[in-house]
Tab-separated table of C-alpha atoms and ligand atoms in Angstrom:
chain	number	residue	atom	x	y	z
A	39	UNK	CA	97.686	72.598	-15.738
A	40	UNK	CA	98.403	73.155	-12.145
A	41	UNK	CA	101.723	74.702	-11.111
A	42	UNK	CA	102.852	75.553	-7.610
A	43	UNK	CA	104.216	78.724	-6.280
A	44	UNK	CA	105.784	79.169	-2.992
A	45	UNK	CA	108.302	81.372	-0.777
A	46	UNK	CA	110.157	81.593	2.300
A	47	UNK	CA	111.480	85.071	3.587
A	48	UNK	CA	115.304	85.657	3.960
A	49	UNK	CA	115.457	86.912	7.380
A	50	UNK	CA	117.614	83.911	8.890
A	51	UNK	CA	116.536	81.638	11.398
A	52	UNK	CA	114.814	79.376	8.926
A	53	UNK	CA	112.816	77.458	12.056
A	54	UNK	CA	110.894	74.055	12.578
A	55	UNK	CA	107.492	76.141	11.509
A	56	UNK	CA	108.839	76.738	8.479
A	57	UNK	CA	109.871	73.190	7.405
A	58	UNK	CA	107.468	71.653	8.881
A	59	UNK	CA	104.713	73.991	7.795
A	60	UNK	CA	106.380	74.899	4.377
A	61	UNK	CA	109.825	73.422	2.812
A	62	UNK	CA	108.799	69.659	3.713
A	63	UNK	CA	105.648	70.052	1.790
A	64	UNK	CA	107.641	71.687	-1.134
A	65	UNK	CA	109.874	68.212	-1.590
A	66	UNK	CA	106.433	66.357	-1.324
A	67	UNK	CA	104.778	68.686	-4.510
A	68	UNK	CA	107.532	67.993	-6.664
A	69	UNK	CA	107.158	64.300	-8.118
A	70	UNK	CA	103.604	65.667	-8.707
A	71	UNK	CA	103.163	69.504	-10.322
A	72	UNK	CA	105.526	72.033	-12.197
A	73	UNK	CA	106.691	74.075	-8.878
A	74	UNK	CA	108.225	77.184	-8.587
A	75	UNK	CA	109.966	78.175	-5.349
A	76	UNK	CA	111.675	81.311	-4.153
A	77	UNK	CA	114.017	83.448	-1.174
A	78	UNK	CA	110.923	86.121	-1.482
A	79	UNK	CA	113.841	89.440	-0.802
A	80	UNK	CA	111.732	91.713	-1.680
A	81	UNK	CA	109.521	90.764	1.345
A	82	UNK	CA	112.292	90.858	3.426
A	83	UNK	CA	112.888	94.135	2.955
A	84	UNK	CA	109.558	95.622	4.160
A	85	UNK	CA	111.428	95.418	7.544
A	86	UNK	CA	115.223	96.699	7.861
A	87	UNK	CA	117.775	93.857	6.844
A	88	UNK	CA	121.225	94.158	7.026
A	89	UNK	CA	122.544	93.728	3.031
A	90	UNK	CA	125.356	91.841	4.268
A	91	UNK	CA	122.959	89.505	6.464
A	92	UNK	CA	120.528	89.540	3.873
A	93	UNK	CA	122.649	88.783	1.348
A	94	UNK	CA	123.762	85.395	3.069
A	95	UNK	CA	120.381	84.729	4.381
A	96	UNK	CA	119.008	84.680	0.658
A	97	UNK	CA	121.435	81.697	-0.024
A	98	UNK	CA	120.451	80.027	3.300
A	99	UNK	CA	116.653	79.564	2.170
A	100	UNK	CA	118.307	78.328	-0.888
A	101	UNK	CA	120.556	75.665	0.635
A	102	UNK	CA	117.647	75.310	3.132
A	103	UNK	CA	115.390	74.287	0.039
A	104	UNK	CA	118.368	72.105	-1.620
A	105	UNK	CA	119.164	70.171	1.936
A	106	UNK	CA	115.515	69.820	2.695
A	107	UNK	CA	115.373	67.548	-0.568
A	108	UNK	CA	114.284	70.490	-3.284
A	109	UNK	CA	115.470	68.980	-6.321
A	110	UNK	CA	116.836	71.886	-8.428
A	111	UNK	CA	116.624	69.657	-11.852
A	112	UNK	CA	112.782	69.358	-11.277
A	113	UNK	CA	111.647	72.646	-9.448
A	114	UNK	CA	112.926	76.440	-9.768
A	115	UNK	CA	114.578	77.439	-7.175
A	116	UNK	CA	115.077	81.797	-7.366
A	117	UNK	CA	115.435	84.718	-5.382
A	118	UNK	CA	112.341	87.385	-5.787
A	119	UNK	CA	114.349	90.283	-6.912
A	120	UNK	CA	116.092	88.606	-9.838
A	121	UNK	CA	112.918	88.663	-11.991
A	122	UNK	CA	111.738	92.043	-12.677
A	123	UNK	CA	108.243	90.484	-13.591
A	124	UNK	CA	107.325	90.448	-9.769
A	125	UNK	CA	107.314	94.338	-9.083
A	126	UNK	CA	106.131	95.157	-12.596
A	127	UNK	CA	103.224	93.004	-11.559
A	128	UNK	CA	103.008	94.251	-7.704
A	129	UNK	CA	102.531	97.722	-8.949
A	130	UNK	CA	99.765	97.014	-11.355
A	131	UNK	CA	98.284	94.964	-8.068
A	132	UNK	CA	98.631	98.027	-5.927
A	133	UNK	CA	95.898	100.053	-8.079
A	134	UNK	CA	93.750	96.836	-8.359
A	135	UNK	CA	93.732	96.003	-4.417
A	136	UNK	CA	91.679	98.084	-2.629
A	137	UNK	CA	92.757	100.270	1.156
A	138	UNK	CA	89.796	98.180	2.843
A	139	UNK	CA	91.010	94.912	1.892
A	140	UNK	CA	94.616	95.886	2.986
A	141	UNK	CA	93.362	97.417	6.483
A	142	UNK	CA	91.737	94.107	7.466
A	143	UNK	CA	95.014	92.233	6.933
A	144	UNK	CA	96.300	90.836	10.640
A	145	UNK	CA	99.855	90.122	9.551
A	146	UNK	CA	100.310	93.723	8.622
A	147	UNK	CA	98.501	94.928	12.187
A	148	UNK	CA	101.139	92.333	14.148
A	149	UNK	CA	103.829	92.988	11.956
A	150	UNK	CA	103.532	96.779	12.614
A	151	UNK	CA	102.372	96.854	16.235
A	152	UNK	CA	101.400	99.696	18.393
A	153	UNK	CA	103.839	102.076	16.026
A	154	UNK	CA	101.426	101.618	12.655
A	155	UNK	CA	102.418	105.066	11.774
A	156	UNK	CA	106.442	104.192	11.285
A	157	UNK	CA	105.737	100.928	9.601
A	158	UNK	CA	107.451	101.173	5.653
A	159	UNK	CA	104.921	101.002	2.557
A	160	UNK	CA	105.850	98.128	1.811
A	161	UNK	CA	105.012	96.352	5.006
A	162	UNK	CA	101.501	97.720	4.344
A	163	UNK	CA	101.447	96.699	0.647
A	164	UNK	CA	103.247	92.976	1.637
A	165	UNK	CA	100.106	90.978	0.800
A	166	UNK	CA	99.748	92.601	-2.994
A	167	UNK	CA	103.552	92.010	-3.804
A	168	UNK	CA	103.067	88.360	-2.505
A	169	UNK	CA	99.826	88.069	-5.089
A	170	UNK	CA	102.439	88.952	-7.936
A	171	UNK	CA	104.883	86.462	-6.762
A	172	UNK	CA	101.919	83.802	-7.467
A	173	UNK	CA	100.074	85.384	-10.603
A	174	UNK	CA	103.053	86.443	-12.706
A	175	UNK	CA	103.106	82.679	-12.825
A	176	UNK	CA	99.443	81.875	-13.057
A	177	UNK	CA	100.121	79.620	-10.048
A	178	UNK	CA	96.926	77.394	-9.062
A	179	UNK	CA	97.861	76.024	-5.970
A	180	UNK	CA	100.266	77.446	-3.152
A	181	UNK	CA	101.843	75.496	-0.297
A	182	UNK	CA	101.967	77.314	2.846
A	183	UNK	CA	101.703	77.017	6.731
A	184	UNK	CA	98.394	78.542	8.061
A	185	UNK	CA	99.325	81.935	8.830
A	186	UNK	CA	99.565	82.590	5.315
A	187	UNK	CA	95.933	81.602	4.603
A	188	UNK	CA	94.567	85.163	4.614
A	189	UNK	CA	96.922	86.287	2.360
A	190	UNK	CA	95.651	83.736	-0.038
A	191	UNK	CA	92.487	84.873	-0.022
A	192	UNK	CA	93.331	88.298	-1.122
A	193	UNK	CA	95.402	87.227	-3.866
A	194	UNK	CA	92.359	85.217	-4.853
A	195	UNK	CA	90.216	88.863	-4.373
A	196	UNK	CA	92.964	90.501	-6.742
A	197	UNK	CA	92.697	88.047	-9.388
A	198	UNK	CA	89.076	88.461	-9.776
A	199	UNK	CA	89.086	91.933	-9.608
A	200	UNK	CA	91.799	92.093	-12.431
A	201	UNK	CA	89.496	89.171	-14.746
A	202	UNK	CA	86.505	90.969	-13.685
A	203	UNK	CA	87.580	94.499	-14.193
A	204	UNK	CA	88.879	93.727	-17.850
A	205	UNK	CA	86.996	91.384	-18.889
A	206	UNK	CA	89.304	88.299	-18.965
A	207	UNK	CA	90.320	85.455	-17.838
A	208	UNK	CA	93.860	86.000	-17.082
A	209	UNK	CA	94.060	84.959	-13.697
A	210	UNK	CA	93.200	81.607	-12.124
A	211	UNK	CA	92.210	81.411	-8.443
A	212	UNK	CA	94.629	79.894	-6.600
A	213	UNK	CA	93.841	77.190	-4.088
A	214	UNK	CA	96.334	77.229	-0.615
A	215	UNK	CA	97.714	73.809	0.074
A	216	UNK	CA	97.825	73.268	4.183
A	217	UNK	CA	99.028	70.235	5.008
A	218	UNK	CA	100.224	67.759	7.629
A	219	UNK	CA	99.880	67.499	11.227
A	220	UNK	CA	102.159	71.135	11.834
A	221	UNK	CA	100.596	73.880	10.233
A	222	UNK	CA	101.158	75.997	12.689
A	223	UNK	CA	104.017	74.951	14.762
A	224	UNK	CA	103.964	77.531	17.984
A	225	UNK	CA	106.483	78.731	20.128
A	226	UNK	CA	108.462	76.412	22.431
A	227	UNK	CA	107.973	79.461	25.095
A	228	UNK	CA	104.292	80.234	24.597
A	229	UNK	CA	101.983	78.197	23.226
A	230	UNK	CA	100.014	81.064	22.066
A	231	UNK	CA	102.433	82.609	19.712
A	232	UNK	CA	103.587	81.170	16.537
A	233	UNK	CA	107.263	79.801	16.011
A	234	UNK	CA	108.704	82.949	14.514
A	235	UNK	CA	112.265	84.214	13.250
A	236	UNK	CA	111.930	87.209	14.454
A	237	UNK	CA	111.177	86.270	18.222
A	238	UNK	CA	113.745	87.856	20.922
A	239	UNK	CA	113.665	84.561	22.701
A	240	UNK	CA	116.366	81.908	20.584
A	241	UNK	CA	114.523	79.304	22.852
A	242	UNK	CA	111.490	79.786	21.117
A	243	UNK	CA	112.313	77.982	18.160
A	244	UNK	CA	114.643	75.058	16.795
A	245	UNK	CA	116.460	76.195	13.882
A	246	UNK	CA	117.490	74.547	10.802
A	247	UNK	CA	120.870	74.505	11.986
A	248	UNK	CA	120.550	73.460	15.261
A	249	UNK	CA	123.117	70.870	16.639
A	250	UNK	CA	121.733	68.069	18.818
A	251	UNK	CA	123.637	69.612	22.509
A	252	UNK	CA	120.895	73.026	20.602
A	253	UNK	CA	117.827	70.778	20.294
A	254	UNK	CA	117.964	68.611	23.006
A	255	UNK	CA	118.283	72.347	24.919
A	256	UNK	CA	115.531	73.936	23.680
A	257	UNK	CA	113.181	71.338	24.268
A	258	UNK	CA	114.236	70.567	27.618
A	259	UNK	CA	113.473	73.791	28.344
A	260	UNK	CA	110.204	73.826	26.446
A	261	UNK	CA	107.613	74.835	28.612
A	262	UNK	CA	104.662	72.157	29.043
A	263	UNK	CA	101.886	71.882	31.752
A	264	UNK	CA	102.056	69.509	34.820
A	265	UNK	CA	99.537	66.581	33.331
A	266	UNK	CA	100.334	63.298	31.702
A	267	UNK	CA	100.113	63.187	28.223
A	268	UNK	CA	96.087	62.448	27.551
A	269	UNK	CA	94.596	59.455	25.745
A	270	UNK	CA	92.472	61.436	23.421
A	271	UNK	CA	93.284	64.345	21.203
A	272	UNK	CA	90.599	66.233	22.078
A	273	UNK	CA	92.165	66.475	25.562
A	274	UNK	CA	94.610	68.196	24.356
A	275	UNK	CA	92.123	70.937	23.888
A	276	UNK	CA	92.890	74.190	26.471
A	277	UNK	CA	96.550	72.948	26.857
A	278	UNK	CA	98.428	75.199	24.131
A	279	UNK	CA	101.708	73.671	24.793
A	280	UNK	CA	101.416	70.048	25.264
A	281	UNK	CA	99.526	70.077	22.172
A	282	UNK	CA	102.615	71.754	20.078
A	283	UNK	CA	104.637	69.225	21.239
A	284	UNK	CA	102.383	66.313	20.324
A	285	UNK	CA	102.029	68.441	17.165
A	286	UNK	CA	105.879	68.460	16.318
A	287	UNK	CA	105.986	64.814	17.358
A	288	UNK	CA	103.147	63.589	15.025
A	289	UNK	CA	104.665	65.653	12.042
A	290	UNK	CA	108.273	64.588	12.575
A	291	UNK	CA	107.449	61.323	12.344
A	292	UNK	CA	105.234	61.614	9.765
A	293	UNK	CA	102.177	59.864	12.052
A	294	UNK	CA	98.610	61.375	12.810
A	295	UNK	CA	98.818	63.037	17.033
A	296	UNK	CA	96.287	60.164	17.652
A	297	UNK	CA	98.706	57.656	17.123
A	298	UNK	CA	101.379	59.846	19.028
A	299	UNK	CA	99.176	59.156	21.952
A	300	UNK	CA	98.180	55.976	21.438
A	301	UNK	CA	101.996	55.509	21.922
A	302	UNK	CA	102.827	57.973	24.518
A	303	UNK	CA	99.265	57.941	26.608
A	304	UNK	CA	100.239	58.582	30.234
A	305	UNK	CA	103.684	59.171	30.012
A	306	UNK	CA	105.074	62.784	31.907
A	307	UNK	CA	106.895	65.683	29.511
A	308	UNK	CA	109.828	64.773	31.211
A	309	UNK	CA	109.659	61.668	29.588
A	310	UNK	CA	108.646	62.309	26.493
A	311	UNK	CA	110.640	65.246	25.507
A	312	UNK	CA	113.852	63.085	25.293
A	313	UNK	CA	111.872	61.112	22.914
A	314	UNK	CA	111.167	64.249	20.540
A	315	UNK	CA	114.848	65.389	20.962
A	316	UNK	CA	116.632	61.515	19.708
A	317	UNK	CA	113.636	61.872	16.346
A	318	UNK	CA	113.972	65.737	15.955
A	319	UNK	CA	117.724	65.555	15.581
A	320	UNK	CA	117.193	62.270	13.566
A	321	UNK	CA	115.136	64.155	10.943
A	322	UNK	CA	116.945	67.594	11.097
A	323	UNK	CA	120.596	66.224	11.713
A	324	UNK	CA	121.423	65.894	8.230
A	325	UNK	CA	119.104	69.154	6.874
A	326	UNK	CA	121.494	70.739	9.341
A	327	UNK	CA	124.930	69.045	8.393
A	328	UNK	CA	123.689	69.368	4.401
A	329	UNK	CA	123.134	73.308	4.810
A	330	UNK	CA	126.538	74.234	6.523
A	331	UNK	CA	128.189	72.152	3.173
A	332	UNK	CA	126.354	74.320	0.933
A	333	UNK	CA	127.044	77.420	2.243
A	334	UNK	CA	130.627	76.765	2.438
A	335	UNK	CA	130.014	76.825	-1.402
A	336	UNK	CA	128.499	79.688	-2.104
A	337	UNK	CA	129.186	79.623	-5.911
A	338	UNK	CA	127.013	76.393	-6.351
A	339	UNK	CA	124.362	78.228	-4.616
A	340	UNK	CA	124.713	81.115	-6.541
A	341	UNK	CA	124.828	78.802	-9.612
A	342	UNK	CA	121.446	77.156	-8.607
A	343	UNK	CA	119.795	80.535	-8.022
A	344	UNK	CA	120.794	81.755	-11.550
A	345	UNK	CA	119.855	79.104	-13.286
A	346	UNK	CA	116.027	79.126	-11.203
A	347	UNK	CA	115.955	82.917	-12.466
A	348	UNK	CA	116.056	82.249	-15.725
A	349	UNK	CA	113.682	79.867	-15.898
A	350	UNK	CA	111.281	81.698	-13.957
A	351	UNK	CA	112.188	84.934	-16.264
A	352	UNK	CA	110.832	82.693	-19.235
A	353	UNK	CA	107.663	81.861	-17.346
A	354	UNK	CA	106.841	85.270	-16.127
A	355	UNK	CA	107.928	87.790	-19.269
A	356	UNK	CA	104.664	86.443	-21.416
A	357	UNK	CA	102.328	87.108	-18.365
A	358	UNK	CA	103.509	89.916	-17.210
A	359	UNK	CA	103.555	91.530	-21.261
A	360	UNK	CA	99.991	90.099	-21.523
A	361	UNK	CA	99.057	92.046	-18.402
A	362	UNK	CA	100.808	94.967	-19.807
A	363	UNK	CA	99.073	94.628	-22.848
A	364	UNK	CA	95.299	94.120	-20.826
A	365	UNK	CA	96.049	96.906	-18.920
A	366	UNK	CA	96.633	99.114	-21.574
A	367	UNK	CA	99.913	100.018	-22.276
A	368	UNK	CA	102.333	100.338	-24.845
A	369	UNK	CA	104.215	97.370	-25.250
A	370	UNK	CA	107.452	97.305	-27.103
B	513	AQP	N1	105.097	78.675	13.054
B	513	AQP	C1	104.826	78.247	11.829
B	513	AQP	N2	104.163	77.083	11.646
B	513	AQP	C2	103.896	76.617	10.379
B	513	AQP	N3	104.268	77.279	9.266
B	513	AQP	C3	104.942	78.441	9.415
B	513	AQP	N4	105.444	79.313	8.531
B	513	AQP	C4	106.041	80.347	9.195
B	513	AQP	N5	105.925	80.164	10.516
B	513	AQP	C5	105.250	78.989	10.685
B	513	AQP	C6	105.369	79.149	7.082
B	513	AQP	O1	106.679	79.236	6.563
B	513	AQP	C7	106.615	79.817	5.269
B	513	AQP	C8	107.621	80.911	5.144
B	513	AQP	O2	107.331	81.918	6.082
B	513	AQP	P1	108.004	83.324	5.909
B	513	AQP	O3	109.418	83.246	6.260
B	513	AQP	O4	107.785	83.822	4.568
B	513	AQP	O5	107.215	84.317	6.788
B	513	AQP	P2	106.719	84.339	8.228
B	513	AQP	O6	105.414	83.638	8.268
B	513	AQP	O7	106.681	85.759	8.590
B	513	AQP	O8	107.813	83.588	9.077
B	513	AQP	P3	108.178	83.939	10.538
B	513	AQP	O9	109.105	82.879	10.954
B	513	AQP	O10	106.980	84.159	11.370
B	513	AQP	O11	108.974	85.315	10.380
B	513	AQP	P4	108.759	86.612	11.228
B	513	AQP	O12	109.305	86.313	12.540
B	513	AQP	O13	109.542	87.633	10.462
B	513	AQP	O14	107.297	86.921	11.263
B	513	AQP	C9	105.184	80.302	5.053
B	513	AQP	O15	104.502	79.348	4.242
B	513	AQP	C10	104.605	80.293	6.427
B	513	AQP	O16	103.217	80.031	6.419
């Protein structure tokens, strides 16, 4: 049976990359598979957090979830550190993984920068946790934008290390699921960098909760290149930002970037940025307007994440007390 597992990090600024590249795919799994998603806290964590930020930035990627069209009848919606199952299974992970596979992780390497030395354990250990949040569900296939990808493959590593090492078959390998014309939405500053929450610059990204006077400021200011928009896509080759943009266009509206240009062909970035501002606040308007009403209710959010917990909780206990039992220990 296939189930999906996903998460999105509580650190606020929930951003375009992250719907476009994440949440929006979530809504599109659910008619289909079993799907499990989560405010991964625990990640969150690995760098400082404020509790009283985190705290309310655990029910925004909830709310960001329910707005986005996450049905919380069909899917689980749950925040990491209310199923024990996750860090029972992370630890086990830890002396599975090996130090070589972590050191060749580039998440870790940006993440940590220049100052590798003061970076927590648990930045450094991120990518085993994250294999736990999957397995303790047997998860097959995992929605996520591309940055995530090598992640994936180390959870698939783990897994086979754990089946191989003890003889089983616990485990499946999970498959990523990257989809849709935005899998890596980049920054509206620099098109070499990706869309991030934790950039300095608020211009770099549209937020969730962006108001049109917000959107239709950021992209103004977005920077582009002096040519035309090109006829071809490969043209868009060497020219980081005006492919973003033609990027964000094609997955807002839910059309391939050919087609974008077949439309578009010619025009300036003066001209067509107005265009991307009227059909990004079009799609994002009500996400935007539907978040602020749920987190003026913050005891139907908490209700939502309760009931998610639980039903992951009955999921997780067997496979984490077969685990337990694989591994070798006592269990009660
Ligand atoms: N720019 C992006 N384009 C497409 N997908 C993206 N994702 C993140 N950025 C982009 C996808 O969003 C999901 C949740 O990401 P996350 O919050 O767990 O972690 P992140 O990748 O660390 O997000 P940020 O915004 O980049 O945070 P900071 O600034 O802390 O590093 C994932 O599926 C991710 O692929």
């Amino acid at each position: 049976m296939s189930r999906i597992f996903s998460g999105v990090q509580p650190t606020g600024n929930l951003h375009l990359g992250n719907y476009l590249g994440a949440i929006r795919n979530f809504v599109r799994l659910q008619d289909d598979y079993e799907c499990i998603y989560c405010a991964v806290d625990m990640h969150a964590i690995t760098v400082w957090q404020d509790p009283q930020e985190l705290r309310s930035n655990i029910r925004e990627v909830a709310a960001a979830y329910l707005a986005s069209g996450v049905d919380p009848k069909k899917s689980i919606i749950f925040a990491q550190s209310n199923v024990a199952a996750h860090a029972e299974l992370a630890w086990i992970f830890n002396c599975v993984a090996r130090l070589g596979w972590l050191n060749r992780m580039t998440q870790f390497k940006e993440k940590a920068g220049k100052n590798k030395e003061n970076a927590s354990l648990g930045l450094y250990a991120y990518p085993s946790l994250m294999a736990a949040d999957i397995l303790v569900y047997k998860a097959t296939h995992v929605p996520v934008g591309e940055d995530q990808k090598q992640h994936l493959e180390l959870t698939r590593d783990i897994a086979q290390k754990f089946n191989t090492d003890f003889g089983t078959e616990t485990f499946p390998l999970v498959e990523p699921l990257i989809f849709g014309e935005a899998t890596r939405v980049m920054s509206l500053r620099d098109g070499s960098k990706k869309m991030s929450k934790s950039d300095p610059s608020d211009y770099s990204r549209i937020t969730l909760t962006d108001g049109p006077d917000e959107i239709a400021k950021k992209l103004k200011k977005a920077r582009t290149d002096a040519e035309p928009i090109p006829e071809k896509v490969e043209d868009l080759e060497g020219r980081p930002e005006a492919s973003n943009l033609v990027g964000i266009y094609a997955a807002l509206a839910d059309i391939s970037k050919a087609d974008v240009l077949a439309e578009h062909a010619g025009s300036q970035f003066s001209a067509f940025k107005p265009a991307l501002t009227e059909l990004a606040v079009e799609k994002f308007g009500p996400i935007g307007t539907e978040m602020k009403r749920l987190l003026a209710d913050p005891g139907y959010v908490d209700s939502v994440l309760k009931d998610g917990a639980d039903r992951a909780r009955a999921i997780a206990e067997p496979v984490i007390r077969e685990v337990k039992e694989t591994v070798g220990f006592l269990v009660s």
